[in-house]
mmCIF file of C-alpha atoms in Angstrom:
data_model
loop_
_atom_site.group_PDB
_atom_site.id
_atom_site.type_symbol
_atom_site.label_atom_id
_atom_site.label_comp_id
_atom_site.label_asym_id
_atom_site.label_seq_id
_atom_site.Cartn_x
_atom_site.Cartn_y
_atom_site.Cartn_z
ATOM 1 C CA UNK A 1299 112.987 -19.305 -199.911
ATOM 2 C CA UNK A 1300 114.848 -22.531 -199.692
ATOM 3 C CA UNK A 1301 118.658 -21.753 -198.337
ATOM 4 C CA UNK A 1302 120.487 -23.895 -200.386
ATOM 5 C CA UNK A 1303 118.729 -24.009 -204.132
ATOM 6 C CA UNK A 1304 117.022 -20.439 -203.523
ATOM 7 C CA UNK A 1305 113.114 -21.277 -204.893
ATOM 8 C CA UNK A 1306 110.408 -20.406 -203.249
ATOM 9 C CA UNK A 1307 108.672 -22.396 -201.014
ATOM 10 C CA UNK A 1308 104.745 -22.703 -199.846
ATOM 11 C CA UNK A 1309 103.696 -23.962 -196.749
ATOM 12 C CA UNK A 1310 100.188 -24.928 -196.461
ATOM 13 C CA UNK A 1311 98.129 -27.078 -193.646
ATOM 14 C CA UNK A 1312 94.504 -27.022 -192.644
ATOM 15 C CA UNK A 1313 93.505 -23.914 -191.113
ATOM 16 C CA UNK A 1314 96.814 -22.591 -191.744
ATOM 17 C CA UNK A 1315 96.909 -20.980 -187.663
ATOM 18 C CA UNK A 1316 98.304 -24.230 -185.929
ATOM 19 C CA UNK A 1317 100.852 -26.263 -187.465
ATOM 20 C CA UNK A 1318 101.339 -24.506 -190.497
ATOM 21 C CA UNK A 1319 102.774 -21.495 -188.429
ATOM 22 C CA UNK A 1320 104.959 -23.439 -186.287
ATOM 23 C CA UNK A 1321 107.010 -24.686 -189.143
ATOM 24 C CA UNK A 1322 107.364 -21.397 -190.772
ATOM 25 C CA UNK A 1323 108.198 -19.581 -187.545
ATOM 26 C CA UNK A 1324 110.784 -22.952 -187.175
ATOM 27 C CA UNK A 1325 112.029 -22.200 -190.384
ATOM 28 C CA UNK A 1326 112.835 -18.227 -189.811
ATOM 29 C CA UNK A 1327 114.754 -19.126 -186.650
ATOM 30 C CA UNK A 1328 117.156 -21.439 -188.246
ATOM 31 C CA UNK A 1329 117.457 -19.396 -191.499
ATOM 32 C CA UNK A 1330 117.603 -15.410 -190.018
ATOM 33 C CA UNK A 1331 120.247 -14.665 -187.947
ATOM 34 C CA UNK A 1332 117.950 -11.471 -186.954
ATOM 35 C CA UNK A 1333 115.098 -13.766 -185.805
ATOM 36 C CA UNK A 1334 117.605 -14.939 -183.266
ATOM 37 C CA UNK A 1335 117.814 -11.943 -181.184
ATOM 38 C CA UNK A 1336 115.478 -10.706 -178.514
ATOM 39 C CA UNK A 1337 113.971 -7.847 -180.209
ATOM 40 C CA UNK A 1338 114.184 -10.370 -183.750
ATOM 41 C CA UNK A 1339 112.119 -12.958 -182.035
ATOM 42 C CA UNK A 1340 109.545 -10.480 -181.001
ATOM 43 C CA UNK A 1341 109.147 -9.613 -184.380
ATOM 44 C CA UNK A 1342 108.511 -13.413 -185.549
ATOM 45 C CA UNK A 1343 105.779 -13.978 -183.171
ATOM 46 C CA UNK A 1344 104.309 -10.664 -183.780
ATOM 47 C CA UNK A 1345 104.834 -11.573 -187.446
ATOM 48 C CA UNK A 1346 103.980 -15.212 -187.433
ATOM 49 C CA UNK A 1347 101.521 -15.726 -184.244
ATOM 50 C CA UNK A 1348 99.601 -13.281 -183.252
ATOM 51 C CA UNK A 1349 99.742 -10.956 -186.617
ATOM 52 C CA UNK A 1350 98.705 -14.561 -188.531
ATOM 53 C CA UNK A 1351 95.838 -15.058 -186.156
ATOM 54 C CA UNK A 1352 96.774 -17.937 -183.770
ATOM 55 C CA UNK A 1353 93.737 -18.760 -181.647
ATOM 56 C CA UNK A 1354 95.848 -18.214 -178.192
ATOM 57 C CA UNK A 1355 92.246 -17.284 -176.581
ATOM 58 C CA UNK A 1356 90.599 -20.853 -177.380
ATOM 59 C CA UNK A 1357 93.956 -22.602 -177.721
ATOM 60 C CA UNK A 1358 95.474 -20.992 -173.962
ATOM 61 C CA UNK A 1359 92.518 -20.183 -172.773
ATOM 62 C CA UNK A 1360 92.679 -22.769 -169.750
ATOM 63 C CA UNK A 1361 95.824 -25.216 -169.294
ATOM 64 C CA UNK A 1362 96.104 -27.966 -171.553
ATOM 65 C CA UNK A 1363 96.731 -30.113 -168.828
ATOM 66 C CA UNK A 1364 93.049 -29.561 -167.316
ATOM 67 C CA UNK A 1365 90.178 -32.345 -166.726
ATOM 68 C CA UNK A 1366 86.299 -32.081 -166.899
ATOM 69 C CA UNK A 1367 84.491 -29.237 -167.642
ATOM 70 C CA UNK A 1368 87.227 -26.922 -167.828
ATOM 71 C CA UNK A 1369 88.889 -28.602 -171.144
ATOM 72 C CA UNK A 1370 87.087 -27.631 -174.738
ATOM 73 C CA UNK A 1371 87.736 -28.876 -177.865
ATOM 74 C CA UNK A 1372 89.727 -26.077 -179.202
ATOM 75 C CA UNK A 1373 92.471 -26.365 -176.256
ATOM 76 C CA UNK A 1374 96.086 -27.364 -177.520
ATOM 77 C CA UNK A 1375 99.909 -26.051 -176.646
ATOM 78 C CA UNK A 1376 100.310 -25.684 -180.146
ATOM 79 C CA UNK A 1377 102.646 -22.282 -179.102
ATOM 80 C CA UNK A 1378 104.137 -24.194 -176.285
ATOM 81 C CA UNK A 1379 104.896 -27.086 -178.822
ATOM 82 C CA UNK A 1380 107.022 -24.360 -180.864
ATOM 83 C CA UNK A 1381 108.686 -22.949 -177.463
ATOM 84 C CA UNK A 1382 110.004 -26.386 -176.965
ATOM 85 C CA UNK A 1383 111.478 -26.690 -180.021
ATOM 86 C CA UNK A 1384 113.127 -23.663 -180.199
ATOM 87 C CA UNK A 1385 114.523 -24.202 -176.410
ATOM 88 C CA UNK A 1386 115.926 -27.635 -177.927
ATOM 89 C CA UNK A 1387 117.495 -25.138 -180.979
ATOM 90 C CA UNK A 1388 119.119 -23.243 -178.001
ATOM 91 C CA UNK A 1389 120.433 -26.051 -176.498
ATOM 92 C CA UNK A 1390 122.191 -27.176 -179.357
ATOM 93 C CA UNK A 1391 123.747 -23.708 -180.226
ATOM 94 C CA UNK A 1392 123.819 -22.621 -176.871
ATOM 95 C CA UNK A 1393 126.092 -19.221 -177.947
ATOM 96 C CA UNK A 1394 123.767 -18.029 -180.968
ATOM 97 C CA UNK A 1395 120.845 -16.809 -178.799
ATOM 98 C CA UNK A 1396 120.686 -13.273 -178.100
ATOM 99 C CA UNK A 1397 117.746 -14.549 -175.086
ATOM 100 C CA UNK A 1398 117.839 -17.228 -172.457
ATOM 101 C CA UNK A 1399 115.111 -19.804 -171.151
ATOM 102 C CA UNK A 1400 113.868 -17.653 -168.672
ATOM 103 C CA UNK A 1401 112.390 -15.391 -171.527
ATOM 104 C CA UNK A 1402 111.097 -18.703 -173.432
ATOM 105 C CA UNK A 1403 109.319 -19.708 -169.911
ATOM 106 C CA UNK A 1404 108.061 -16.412 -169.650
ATOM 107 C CA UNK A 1405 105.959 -16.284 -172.690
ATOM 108 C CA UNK A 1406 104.582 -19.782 -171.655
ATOM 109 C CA UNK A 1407 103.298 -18.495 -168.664
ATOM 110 C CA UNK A 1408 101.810 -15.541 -169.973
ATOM 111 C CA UNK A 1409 100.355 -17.038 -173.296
ATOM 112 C CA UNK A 1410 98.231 -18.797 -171.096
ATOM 113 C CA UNK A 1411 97.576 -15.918 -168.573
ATOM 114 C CA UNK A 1412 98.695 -12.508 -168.811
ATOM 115 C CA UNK A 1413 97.859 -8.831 -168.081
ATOM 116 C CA UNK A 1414 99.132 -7.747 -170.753
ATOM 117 C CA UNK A 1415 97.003 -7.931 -174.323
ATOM 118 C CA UNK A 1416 100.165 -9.135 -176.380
ATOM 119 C CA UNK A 1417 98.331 -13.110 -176.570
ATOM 120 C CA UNK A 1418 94.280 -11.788 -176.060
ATOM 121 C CA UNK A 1419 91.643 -12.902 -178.604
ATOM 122 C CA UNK A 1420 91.957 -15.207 -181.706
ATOM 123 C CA UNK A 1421 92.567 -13.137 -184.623
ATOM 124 C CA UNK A 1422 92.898 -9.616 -185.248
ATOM 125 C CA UNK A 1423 89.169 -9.050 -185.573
ATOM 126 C CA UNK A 1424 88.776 -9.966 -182.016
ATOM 127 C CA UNK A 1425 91.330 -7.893 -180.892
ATOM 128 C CA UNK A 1426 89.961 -4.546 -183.032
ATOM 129 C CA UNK A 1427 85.936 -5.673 -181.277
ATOM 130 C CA UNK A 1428 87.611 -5.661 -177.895
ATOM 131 C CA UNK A 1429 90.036 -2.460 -178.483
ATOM 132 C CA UNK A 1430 92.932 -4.450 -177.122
ATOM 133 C CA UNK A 1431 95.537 -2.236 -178.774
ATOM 134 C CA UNK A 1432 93.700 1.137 -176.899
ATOM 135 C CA UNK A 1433 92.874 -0.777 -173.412
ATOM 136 C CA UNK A 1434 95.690 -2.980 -172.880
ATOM 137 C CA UNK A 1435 99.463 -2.551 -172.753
ATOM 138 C CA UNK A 1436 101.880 -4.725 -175.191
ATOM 139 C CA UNK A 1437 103.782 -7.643 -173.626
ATOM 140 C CA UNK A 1438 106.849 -5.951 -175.593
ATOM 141 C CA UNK A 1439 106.759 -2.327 -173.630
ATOM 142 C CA UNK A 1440 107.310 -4.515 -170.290
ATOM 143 C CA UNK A 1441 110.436 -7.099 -171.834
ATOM 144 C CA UNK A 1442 112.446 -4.166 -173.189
ATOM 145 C CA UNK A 1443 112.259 -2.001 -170.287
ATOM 146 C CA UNK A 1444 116.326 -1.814 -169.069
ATOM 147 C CA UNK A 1445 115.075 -3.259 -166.111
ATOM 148 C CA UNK A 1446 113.640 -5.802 -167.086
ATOM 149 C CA UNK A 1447 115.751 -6.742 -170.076
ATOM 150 C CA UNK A 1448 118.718 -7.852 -168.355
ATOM 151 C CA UNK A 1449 116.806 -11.198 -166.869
ATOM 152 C CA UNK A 1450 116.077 -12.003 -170.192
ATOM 153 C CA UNK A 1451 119.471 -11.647 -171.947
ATOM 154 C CA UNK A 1452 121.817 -14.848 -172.750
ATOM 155 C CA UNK A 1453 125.408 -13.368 -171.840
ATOM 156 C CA UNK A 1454 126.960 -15.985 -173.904
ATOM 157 C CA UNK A 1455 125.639 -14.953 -176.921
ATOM 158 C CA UNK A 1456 127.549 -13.961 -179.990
ATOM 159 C CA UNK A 1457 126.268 -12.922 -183.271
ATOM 160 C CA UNK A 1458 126.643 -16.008 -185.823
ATOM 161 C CA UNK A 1459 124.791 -15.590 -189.471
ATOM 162 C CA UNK A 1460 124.909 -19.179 -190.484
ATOM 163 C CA UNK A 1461 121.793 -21.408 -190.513
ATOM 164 C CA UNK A 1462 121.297 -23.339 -187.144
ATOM 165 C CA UNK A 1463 120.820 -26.649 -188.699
ATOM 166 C CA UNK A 1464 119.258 -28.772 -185.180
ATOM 167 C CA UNK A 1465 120.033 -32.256 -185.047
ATOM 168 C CA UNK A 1466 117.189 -34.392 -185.101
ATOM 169 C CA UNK A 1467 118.416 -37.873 -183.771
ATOM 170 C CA UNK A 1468 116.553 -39.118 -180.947
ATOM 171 C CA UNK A 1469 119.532 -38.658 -178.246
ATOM 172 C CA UNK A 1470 119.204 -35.427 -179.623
ATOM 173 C CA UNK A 1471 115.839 -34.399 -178.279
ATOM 174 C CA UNK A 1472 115.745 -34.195 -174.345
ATOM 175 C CA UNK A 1473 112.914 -33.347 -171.754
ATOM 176 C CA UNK A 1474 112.428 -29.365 -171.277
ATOM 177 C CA UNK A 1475 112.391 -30.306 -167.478
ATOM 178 C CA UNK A 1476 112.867 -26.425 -166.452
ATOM 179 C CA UNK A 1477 109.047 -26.285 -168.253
ATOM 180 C CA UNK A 1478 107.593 -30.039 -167.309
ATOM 181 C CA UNK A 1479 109.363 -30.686 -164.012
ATOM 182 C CA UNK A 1480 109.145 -27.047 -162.632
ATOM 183 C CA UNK A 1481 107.318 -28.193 -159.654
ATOM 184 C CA UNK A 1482 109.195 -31.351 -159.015
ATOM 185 C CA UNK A 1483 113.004 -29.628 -158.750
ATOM 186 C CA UNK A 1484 114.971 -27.390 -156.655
ATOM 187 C CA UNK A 1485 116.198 -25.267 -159.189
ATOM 188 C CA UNK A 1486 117.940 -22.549 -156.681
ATOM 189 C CA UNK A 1487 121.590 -24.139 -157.333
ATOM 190 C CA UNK A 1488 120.989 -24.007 -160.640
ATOM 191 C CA UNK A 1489 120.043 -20.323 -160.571
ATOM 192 C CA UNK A 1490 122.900 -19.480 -158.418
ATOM 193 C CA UNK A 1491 125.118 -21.067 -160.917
ATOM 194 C CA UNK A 1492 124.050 -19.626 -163.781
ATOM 195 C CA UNK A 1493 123.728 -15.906 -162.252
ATOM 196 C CA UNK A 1494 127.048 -16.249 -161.471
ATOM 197 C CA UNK A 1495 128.320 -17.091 -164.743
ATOM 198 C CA UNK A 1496 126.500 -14.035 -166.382
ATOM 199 C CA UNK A 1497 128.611 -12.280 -163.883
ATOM 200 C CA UNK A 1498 131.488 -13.285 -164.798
ATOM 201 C CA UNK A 1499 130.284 -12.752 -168.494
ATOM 202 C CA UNK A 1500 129.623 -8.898 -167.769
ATOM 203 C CA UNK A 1501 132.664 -8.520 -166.019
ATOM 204 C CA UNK A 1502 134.700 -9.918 -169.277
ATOM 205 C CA UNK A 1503 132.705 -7.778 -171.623
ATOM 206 C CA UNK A 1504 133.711 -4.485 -169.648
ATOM 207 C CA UNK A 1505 137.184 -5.566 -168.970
ATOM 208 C CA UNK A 1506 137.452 -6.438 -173.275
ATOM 209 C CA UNK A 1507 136.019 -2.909 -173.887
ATOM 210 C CA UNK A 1508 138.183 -1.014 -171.464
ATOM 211 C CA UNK A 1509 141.399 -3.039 -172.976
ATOM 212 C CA UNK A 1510 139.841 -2.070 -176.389
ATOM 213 C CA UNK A 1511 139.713 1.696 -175.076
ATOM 214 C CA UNK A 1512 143.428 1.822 -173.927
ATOM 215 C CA UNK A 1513 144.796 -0.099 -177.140
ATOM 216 C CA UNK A 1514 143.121 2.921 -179.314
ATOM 217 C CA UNK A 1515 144.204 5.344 -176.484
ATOM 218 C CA UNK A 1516 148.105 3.974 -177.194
ATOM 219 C CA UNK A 1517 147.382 4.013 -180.866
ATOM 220 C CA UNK A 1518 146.641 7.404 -180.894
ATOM 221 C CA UNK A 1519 149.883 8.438 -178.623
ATOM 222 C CA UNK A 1520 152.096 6.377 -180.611
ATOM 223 C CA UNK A 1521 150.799 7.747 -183.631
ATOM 224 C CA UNK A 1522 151.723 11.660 -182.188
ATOM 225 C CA UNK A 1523 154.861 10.328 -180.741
ATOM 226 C CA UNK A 1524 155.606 9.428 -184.131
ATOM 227 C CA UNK A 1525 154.515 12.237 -185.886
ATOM 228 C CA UNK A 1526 156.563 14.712 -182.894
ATOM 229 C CA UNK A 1527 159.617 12.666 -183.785
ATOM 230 C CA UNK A 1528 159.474 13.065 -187.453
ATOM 231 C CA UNK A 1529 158.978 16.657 -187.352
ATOM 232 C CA UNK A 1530 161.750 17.013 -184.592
ATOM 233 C CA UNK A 1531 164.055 15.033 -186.915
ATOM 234 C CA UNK A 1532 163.519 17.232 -189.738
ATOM 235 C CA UNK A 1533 163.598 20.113 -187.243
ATOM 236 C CA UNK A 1534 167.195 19.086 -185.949
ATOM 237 C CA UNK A 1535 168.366 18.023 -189.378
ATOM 238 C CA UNK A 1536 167.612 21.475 -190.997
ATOM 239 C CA UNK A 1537 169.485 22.866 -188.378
ATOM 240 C CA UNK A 1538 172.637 20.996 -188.690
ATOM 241 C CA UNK A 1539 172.317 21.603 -192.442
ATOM 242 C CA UNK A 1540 172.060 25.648 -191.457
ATOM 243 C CA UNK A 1541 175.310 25.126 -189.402
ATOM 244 C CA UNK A 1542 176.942 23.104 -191.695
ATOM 245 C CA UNK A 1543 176.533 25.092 -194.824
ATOM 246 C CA UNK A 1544 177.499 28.594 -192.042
ATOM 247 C CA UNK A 1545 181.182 26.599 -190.978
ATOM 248 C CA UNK A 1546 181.926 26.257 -194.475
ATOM 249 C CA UNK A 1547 180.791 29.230 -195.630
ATOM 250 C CA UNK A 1548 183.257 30.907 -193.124
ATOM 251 C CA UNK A 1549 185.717 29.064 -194.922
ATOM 252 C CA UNK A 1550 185.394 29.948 -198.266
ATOM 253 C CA UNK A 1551 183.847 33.534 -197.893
ATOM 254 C CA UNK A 1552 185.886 36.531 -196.374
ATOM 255 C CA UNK A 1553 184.851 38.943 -194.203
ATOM 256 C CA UNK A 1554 185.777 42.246 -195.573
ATOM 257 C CA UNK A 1555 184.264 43.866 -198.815
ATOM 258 C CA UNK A 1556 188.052 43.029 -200.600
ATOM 259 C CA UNK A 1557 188.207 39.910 -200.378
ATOM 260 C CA UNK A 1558 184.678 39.373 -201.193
ATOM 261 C CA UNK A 1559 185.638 41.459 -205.003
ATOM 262 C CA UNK A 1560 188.705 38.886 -204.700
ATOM 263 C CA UNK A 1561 186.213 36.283 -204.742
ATOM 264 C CA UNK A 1562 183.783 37.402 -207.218
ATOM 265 C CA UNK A 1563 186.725 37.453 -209.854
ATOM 266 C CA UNK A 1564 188.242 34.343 -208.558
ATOM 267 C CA UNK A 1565 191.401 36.179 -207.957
ATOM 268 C CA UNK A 1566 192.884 35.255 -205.147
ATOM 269 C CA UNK A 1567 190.350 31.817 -204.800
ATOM 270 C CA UNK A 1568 191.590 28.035 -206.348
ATOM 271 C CA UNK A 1569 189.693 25.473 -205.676
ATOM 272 C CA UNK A 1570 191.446 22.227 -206.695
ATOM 273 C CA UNK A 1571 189.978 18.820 -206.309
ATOM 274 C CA UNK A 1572 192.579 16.587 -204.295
ATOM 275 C CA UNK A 1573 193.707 13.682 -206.675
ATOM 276 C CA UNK A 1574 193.823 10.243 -206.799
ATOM 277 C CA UNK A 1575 196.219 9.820 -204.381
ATOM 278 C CA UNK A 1576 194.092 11.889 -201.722
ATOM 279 C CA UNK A 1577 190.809 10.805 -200.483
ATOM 280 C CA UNK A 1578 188.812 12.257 -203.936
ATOM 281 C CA UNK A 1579 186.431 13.399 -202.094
ATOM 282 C CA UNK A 1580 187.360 17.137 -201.225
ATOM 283 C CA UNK A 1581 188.617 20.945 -202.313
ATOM 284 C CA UNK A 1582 191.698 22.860 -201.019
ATOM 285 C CA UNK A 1583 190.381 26.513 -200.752
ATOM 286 C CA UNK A 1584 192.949 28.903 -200.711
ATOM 287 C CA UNK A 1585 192.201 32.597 -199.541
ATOM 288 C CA UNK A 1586 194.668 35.596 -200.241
ATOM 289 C CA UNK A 1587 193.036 38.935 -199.770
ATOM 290 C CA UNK A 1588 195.109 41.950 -200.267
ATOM 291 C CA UNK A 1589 194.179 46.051 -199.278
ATOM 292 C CA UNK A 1590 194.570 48.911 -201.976
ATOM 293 C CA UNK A 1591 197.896 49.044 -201.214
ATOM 294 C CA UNK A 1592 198.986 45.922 -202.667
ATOM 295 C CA UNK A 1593 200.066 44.627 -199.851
ATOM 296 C CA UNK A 1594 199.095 40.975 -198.590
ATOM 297 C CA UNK A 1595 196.833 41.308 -195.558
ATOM 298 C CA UNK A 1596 196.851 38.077 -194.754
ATOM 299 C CA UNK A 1597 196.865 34.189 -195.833
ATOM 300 C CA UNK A 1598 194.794 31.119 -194.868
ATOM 301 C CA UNK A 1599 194.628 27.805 -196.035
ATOM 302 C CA UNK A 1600 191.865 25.471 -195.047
ATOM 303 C CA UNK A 1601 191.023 22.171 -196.505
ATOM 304 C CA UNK A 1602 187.621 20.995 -196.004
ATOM 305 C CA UNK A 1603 185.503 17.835 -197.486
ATOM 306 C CA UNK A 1604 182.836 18.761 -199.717
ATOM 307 C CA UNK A 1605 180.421 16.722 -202.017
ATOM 308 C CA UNK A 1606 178.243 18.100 -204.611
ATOM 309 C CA UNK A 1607 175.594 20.193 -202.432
ATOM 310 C CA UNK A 1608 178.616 22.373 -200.981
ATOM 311 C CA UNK A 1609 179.971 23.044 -204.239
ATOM 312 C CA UNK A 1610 176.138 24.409 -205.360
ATOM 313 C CA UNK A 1611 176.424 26.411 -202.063
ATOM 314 C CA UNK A 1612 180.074 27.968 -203.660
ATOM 315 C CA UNK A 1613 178.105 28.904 -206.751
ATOM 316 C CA UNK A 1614 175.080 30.182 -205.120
ATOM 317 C CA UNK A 1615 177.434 32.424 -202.829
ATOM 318 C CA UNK A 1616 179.557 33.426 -205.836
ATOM 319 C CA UNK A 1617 176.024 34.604 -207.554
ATOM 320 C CA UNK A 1618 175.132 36.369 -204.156
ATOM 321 C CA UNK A 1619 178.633 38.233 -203.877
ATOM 322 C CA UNK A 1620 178.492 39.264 -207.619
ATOM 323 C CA UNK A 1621 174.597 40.903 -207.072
ATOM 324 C CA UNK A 1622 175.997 42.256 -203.745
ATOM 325 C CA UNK A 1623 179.018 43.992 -204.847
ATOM 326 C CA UNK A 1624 176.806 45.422 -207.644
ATOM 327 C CA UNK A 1625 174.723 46.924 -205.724
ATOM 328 C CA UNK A 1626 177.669 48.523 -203.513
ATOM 329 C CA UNK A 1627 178.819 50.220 -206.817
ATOM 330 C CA UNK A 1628 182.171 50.753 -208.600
ATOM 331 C CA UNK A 1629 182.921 53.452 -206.100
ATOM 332 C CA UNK A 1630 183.318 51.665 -202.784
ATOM 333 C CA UNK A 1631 186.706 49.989 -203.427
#
């Protein structure tokens, strides 16, 4: 499928095992963010190599580089040709491959000799005659051991689903010399270098996920902190409410079964609101309670500030006193 305009698209050469798969495998890479990981890019040659039936046996049989006898006229690094240009893709986007070179030199060395049966025979015929699949053990089985994995892993990688576009200029496209001057460098420094930057790579990844851990680990407290205060609040609020609504009931409501008749028939209880001249804002309860005698057992004045809840409360004790005295009877005065 073409990216931009979305239409299919065939691509066709001569034998349709050389060429024709190199552009198409080309193609995934830069288009498939999935292609671009290690397991992904097992999948393409799988997919697009050996599952399309590259010759690797006639084209990798002996090194391309060989005189005399030992060349045929089959012999080309048609796959080697393709690991180049995807090493020059990695070089450009040096963050957006889940592998490294080491893995791309690996599969060089053993698409050309191996004991594993990942790149034996020519098609899958060949490999069915031979019982490959039954007799030999997958290239695959040996990369993604955890062992082994690690080497191959490119610890600057992040995920990125955009196309790779590659640049294509001529200053763009530089010798592989880790592949074609192997031989000719000293490439310890190099290695040191670079092992000690996927150190330092590790060691940021765990420190990121153990600040990651604590941030949710103090998200979580605050969050109960919160939640403690809240109910505390409401706890400690209810409670000043209970003593609130107790002080003034000691104000308003007697103590003694006369007075509380008294206040049921509002006899010996005015409540006046203060006026204008006053704050506005409160009552002046007045209490007389007298015995059977007649006589006056005792007065008290007290002026408190109430709003609208504390005159409910008077009504709701009122309502109270009147179902209380009830149940008393008319005989107990």
């Amino acid at each position: 499928m073409d990216e931009v305009s979305e239409v299919p698209v065939l691509v066709h050469g001569g034998d349709g095992t050389d060429s024709t798969l190199l552009v198409t495998s080309l193609a995934r890479l830069i288009l498939d963010p999935d292609a671009r990981t290690i397991r992904g890019f097992q999948s393409l040659i799988e997919d697009e190599w050996t599952g399309a039936g590259h010759p690797f046996s006639i084209r990798c049989a002996h090194s391309s580089f060989a005189t005399g006898t030992l060349t045929g006229p089959h012999e080309s690094p048609v796959f080697l040709s393709f690991l180049d240009c995807v090493w020059q893709l990695m070089r450009q986007y040096p963050s957006c491959f889940e592998f490294n070179e080491q893995f791309l030199i690996f599969l060089f060395e053993h698409a050309y000799a191996s004991e594993f049966g990942t790149f034996l025979g020519n098609n899958e015929q060949e490999k069915k005659n031979f019982n490959v699949k039954t007799h030999t053990v997958s290239l695959w089985s040996y990369v993604n051991h955890p062992a082994v994995l690690p080497a191959f892993l490119n610890y600057l990688y992040r995920p990125y689903d955009q196309p790779t576009w590659p640049s294509v200029a001529p200053q763009s496209i530089i010798l592989w010399e880790r592949i074609y001057l192997r031989w000719q460098r000293n490439w310890s420094q190099f290695d040191r270098t670079l092992q000690t930057l996927n150190s330092w790579k590790q060691d940021e990844k765990r420190l990121v996920a153990r600040l990651q851990a604590l941030q949710q680990q103090q998200s979580e407290q605050s969050r109960s902190i919160s939640a403690c205060s809240t109910i505390t609040s409401t706890e400690a609020q209810q409670h000043s409410n209970s003593h609130l609504l107790q002080n003034e009931a000691r104000i308003i409501l007697p103590h003694n079964p006369f007075a509380l008749e008294n206040l049921v028939k509002m006899d010996h209880l005015n409540i006046t609101s203060f006026d204008n001249e006053t704050d506005g804002e409160g009552f002046e309860v007045v209490e007389d309670a007298a015995n059977n005698d007649g006589h006056t057992l005792g007065k008290r004045t007290a002026k408190a500030t109430v709003n609208s809840s504390t005159a409910s409360m008077l009504n709701g004790a009122k309502q109270t006193a009147r179902q209380f005295l009830q149940k008393l009877g008319p005989s107990f005065i």
